[in-house]
CSV table of C-alpha atoms in Angstrom, one decimal:
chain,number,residue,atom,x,y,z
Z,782,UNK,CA,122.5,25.1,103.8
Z,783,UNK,CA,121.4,24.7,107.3
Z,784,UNK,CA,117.8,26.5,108.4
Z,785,UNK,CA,118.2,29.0,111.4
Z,786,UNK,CA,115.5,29.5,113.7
Z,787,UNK,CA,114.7,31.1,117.0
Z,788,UNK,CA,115.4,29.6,120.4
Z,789,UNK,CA,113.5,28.1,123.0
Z,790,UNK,CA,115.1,28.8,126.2
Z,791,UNK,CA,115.5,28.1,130.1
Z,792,UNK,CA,117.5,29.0,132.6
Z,793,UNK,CA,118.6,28.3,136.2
Z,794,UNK,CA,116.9,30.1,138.8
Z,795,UNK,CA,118.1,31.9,141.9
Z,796,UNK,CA,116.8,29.9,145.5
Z,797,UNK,CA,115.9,32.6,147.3
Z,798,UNK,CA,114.7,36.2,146.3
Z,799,UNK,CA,116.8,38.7,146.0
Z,800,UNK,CA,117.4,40.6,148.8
Z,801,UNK,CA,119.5,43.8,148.2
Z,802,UNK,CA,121.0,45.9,145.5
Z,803,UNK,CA,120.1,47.4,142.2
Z,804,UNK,CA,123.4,45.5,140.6
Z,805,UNK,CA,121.1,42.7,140.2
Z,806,UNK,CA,120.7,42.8,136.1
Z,807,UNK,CA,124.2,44.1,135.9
Z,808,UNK,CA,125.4,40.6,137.6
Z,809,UNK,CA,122.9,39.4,134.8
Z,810,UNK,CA,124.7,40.8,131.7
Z,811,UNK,CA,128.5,39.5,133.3
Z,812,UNK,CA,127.0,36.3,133.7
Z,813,UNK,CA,125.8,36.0,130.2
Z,814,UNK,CA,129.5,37.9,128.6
Z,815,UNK,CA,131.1,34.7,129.9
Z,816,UNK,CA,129.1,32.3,128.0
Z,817,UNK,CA,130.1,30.4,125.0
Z,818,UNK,CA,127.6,29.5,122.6
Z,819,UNK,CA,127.6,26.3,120.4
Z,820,UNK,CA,125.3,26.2,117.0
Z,821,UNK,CA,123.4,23.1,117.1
Z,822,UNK,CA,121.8,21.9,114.6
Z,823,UNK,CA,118.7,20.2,115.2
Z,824,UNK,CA,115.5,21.8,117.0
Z,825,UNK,CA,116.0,20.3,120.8
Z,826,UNK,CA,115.4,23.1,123.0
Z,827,UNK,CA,118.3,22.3,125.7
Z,828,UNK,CA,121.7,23.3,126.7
Z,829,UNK,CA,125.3,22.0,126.8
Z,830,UNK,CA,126.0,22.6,130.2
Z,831,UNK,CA,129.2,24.2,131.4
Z,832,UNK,CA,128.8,24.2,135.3
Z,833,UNK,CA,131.0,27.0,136.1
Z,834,UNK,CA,131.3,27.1,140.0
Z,835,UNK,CA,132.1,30.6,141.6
Z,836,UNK,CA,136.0,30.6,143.1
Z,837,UNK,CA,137.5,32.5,145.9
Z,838,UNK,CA,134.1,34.3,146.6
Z,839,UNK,CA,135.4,36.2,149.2
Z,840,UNK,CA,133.8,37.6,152.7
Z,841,UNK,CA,132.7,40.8,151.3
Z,842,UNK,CA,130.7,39.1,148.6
Z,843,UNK,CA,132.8,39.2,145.4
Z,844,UNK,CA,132.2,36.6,143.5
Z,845,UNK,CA,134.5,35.7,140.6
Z,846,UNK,CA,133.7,33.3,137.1
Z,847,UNK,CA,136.2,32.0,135.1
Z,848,UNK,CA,138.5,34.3,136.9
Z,849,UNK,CA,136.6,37.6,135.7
Z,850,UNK,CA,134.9,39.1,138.6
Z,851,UNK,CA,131.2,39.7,139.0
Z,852,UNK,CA,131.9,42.8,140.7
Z,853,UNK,CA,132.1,43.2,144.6
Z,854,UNK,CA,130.8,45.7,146.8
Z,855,UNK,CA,130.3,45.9,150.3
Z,856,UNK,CA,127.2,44.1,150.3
Z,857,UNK,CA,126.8,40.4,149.7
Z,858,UNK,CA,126.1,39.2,146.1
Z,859,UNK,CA,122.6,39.8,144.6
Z,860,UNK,CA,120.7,36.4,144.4
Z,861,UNK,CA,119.3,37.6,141.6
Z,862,UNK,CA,122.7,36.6,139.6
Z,863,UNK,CA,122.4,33.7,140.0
Z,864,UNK,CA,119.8,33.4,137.6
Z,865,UNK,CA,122.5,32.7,134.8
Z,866,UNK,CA,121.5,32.4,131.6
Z,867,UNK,CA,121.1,28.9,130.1
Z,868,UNK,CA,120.1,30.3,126.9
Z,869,UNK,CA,120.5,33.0,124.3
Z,870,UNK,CA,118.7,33.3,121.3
Z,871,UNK,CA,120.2,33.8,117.6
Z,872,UNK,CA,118.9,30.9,116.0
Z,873,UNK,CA,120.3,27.0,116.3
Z,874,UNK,CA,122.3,28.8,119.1
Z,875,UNK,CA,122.4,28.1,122.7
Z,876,UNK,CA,124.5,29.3,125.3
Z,877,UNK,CA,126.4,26.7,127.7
Z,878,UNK,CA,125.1,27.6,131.5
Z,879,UNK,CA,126.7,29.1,134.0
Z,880,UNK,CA,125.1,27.6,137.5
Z,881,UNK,CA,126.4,30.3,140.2
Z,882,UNK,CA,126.5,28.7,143.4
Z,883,UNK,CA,128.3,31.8,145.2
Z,884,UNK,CA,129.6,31.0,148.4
Z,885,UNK,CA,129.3,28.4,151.0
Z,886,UNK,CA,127.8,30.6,153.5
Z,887,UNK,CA,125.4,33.1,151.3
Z,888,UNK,CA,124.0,29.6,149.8
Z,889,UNK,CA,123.5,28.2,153.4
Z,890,UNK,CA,121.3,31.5,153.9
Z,891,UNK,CA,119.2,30.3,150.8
Z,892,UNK,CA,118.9,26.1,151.4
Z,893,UNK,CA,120.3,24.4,154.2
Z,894,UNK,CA,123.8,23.0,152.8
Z,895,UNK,CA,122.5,19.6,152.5
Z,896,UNK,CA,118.9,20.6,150.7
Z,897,UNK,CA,121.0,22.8,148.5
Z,898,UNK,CA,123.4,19.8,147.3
Z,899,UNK,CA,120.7,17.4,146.8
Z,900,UNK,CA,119.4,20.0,144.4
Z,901,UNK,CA,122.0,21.0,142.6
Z,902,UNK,CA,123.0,17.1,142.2
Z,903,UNK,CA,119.1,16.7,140.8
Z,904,UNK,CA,120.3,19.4,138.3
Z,905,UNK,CA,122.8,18.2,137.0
Z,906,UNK,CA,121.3,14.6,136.7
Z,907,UNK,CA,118.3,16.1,134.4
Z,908,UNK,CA,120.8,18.1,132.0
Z,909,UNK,CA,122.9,14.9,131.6
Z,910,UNK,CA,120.0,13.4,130.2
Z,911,UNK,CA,119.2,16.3,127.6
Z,912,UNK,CA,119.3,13.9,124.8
Z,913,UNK,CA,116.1,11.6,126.4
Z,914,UNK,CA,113.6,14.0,127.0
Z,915,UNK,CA,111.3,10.9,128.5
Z,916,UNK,CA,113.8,10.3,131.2
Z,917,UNK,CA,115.3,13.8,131.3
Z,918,UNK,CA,111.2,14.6,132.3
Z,919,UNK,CA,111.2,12.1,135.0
Z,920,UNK,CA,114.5,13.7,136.6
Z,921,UNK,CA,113.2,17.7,136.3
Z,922,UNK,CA,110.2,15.8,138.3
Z,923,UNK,CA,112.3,14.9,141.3
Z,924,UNK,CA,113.5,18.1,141.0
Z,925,UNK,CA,110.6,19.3,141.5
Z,926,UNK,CA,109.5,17.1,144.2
Z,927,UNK,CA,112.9,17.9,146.1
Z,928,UNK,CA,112.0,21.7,146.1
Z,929,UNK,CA,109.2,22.8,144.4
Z,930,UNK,CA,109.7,26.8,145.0
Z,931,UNK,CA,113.1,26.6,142.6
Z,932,UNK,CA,111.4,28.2,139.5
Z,933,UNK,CA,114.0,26.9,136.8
Z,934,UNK,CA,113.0,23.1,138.1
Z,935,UNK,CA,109.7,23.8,136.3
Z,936,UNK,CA,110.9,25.9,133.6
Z,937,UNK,CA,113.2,23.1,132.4
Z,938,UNK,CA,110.8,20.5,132.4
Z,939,UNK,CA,108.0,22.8,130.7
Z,940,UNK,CA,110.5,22.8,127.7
Z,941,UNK,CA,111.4,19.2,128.0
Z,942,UNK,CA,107.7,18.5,127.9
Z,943,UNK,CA,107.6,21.1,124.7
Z,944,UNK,CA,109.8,18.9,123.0
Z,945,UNK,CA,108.3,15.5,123.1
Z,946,UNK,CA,105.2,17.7,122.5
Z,947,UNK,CA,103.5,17.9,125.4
Z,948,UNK,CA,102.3,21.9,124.8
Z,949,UNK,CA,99.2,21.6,127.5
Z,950,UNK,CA,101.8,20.2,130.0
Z,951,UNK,CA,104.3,22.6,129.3
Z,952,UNK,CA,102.2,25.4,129.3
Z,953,UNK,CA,101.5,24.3,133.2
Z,954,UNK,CA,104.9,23.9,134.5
Z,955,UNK,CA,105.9,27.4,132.7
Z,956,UNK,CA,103.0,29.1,134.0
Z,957,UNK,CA,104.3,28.1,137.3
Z,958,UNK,CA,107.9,29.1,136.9
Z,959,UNK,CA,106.5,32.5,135.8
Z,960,UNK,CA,104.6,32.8,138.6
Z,961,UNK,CA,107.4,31.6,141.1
Z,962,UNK,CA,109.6,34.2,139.5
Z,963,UNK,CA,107.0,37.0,139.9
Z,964,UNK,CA,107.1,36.4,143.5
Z,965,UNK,CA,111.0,36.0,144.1
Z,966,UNK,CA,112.1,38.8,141.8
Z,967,UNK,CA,108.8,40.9,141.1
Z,968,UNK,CA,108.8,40.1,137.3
Z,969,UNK,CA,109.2,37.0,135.4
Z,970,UNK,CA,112.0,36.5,132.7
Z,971,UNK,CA,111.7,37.0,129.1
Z,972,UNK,CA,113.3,33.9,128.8
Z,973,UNK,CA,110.7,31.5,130.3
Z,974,UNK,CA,107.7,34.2,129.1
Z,975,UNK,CA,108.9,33.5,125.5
Z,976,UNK,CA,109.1,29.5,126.4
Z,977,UNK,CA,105.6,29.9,127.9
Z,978,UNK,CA,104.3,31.8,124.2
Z,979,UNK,CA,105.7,28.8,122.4
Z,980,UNK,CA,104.1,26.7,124.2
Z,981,UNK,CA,101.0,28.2,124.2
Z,982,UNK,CA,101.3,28.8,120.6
Z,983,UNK,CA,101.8,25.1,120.6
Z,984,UNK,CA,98.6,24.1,122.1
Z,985,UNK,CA,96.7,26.7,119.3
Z,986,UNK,CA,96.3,29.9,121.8
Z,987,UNK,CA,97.8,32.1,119.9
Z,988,UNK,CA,96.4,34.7,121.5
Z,989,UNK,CA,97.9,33.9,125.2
Z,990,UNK,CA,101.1,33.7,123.6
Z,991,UNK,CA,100.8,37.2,122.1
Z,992,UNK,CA,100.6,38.3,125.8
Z,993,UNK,CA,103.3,36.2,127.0
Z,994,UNK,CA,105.5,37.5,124.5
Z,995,UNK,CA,104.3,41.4,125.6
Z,996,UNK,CA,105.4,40.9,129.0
Z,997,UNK,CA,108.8,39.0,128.4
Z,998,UNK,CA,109.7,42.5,126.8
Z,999,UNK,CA,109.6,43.9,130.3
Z,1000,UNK,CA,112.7,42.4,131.3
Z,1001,UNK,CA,115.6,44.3,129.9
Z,1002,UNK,CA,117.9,41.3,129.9
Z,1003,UNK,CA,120.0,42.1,126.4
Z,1004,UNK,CA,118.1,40.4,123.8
Z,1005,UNK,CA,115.2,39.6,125.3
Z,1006,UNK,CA,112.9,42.6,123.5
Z,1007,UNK,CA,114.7,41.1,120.2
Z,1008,UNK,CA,113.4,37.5,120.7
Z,1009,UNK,CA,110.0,38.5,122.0
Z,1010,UNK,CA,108.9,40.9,119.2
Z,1011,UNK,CA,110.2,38.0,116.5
Z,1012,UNK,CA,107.9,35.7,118.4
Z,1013,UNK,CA,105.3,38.1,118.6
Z,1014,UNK,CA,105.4,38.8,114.9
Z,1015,UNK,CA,105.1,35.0,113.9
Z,1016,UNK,CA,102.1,34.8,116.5
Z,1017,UNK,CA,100.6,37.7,115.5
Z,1018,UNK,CA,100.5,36.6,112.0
Z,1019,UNK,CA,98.7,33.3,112.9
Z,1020,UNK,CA,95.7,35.5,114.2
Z,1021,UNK,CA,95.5,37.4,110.8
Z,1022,UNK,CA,96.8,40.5,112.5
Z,1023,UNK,CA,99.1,41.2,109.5
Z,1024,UNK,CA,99.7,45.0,110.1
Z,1025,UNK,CA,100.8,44.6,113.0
Z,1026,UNK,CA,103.1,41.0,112.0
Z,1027,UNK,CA,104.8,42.9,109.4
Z,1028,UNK,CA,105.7,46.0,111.8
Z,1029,UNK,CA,107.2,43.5,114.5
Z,1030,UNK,CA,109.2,41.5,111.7
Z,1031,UNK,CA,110.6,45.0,110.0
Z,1032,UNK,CA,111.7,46.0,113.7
Z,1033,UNK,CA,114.2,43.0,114.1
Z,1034,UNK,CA,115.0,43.1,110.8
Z,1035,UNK,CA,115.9,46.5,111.1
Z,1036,UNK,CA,117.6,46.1,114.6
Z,1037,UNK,CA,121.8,45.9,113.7
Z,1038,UNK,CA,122.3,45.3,117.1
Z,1039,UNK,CA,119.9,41.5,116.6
Z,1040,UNK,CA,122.2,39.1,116.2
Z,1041,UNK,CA,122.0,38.0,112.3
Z,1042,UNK,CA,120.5,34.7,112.2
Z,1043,UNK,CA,117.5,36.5,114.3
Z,1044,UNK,CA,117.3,38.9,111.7
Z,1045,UNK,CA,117.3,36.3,108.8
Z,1046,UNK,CA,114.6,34.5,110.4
Z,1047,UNK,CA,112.8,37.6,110.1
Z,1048,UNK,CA,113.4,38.8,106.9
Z,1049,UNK,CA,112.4,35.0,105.4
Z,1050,UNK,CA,108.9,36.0,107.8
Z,1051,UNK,CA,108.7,39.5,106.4
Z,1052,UNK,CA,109.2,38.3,102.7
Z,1053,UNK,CA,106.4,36.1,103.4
Z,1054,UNK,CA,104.1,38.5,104.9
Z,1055,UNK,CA,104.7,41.1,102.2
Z,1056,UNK,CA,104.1,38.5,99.5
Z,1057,UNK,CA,101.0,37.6,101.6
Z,1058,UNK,CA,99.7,41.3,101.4
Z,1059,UNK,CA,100.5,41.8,97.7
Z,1060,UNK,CA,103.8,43.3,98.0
Z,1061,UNK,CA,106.1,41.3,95.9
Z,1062,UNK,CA,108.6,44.6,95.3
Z,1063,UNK,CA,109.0,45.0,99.0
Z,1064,UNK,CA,109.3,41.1,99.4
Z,1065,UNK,CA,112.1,41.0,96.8
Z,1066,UNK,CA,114.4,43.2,97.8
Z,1067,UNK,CA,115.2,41.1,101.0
Z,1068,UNK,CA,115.3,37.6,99.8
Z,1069,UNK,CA,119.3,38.5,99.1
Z,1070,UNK,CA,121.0,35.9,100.5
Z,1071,UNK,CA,118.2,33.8,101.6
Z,1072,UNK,CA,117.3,30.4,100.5
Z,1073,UNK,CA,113.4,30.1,101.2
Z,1074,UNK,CA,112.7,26.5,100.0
Z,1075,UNK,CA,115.5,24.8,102.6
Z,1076,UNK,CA,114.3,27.7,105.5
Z,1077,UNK,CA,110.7,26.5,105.3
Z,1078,UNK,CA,111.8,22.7,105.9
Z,1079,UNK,CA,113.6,23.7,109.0
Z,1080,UNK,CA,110.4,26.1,109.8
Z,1081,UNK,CA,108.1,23.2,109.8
Z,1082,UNK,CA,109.7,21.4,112.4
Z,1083,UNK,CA,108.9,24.0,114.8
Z,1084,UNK,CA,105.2,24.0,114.2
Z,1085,UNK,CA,103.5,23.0,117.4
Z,1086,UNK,CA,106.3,24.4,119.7
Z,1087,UNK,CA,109.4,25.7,118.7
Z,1088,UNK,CA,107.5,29.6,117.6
Z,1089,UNK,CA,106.9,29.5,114.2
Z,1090,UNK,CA,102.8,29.9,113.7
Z,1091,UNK,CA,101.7,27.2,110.6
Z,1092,UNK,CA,100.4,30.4,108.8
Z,1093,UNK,CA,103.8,32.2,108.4
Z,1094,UNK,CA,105.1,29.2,107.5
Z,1095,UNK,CA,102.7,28.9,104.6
Z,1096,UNK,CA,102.9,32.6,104.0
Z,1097,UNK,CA,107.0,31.5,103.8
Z,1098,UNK,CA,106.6,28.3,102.0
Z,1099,UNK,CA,103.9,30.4,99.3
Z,1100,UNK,CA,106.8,33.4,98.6
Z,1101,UNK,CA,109.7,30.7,98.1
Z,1102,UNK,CA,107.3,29.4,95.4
Z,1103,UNK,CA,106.2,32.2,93.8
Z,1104,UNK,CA,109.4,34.5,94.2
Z,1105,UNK,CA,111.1,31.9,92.7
């Protein structure tokens, strides 16, 4: 059967900080409800874009997406929003994009009309290349060049970087999106903190991406404290922290509301972990269902980037052996 694993992620940011209401992470959830999501099934941490451009936003700022409204209120459309999603998590799942212009005139306020264009275009250009991370690299760079305060420009090519395996350089360019983010919108999204872990887990610094993965569980985007404490687990593992890796794992597996491939992923960690520690009874009674020898071939392609810590891999790889 196919492996399952957890997501990298990105996302396209807002161009200019928000500026106004406390709808802002509401805007967030009805932005993600009107994704799709597509299972993939090969470990390339990018996107099928659906550019979905807002219609009939209207003078007093109500936006509308595929014909469902954002919501509209007297004041004009949190910037925030636009900050849709490009990702969301259960594993060999991504979500097609929204990209939320809103209108003419509240974009105008962000870029000049023309700056704001060429952007977008530069946008579009890189995601038409997801399949060629080499080139697809070279385009989030122009992105980059054309604005280099648009935090998603950086985010994007952090990950493309990730998957040609480039984890010092994507470390950088994530680090930088965080930091772009925690100036715009006063916290940085779980999305590109759990990137930035990955990465960071990728170069070896496990540690750094423990903290990553802490933080990202600040944003209260649904799902985000689901895919940071599964990352968490698998990292905290790595540093022979295994109390604590086997109480992170049990709390998605646990979770109902985790989307089930999350939770599977889990549970093929916490068997592992459990086996590590001696507890074979505990291990067995959640391997129902799972088939450990074809989940650790899809785990060890994520080694070095994609989350998965080479010791809970082993600690996977030993129970499917042993539990046999």
């Amino acid at each position: 059967g196919s492996f399952s694993y957890l997501a990298q992620v990105n996302h396209w940011s807002a161009m200019a900080p928000c500026s106004s209401t406390p709808t802002c992470r509401a805007h967030r959830r009805s932005v993600f409800s009107s994704s799709r999501t597509r299972r993939l099934r090969t470990p390339v941490p990018f996107i099928d874009v659906i550019n979905v451009l807002i219609r009939g936003a209207s003078a007093s700022g109500g936006d509308e997406l595929n014909g469902s409204g954002l919501g509209s209120s007297s004041s004009p459309p949190c910037w925030e929003s636009r900050r849709s999603v490009l990702s969301w998590l259960s594993a060999l799942t991504f979500t097609a994009s929204a990209t939320i212009l809103g209108s003419a005139s509240q974009a105008q306020a962000a870029l000049p009309m023309g700056k704001m264009q060429q952007v977008q275009k530069l946008f579009e250009e890189a995601m038409a290349l997801a399949d060629d991370p080499e080139k697809a690299e070279e385009a989030w760079t122009r992105a980059i060049a054309a604005d280099p305060t648009i935090a998603a420009a950086f985010s994007n090519r952090g990950v493309t970087r990730l998957a040609r395996g480039d984890a010092e350089g994507a470390t950088a360019d994530l680090m930088e999106a965080a930091n772009l983010e925690r100036k715009q919108f006063q916290y940085a999204s779980g999305f590109t903190l759990c990137a930035l872990g990955n990465a960071q887990g990728g170069k070896g610094d496990w540690r750094a991406a423990v903290e990553s993965y802490e933080e990202a569980t600040r944003d209260d985007f649904p799902g985000v404290q689901t895919l940071s404490t599964a990352y968490k687990a698998l990292a905290l593992y790595e540093l022979d922290e295994k109390a604590q890796a086997i109480e992170s794992a049990r709390a998605v597996v646990n979770d109902n509301a985790a989307p089930e491939d999350v939770r599977d992923d889990m549970r093929a960690a916490l068997v592992g972990f459990l086996h590590a520690t001696g507890e074979d009874k505990g291990a067995r009674e959640l391997l129902s269902g799972l088939n450990l020898t074809e989940r650790v071939k899809g785990y060890e392609l994520l080694v070095g980037g994609g989350g998965w810590s080479p010791k809970a891999v082993s600690s996977v790889a030993d129970a499917a052996e042993a539990l046999k």
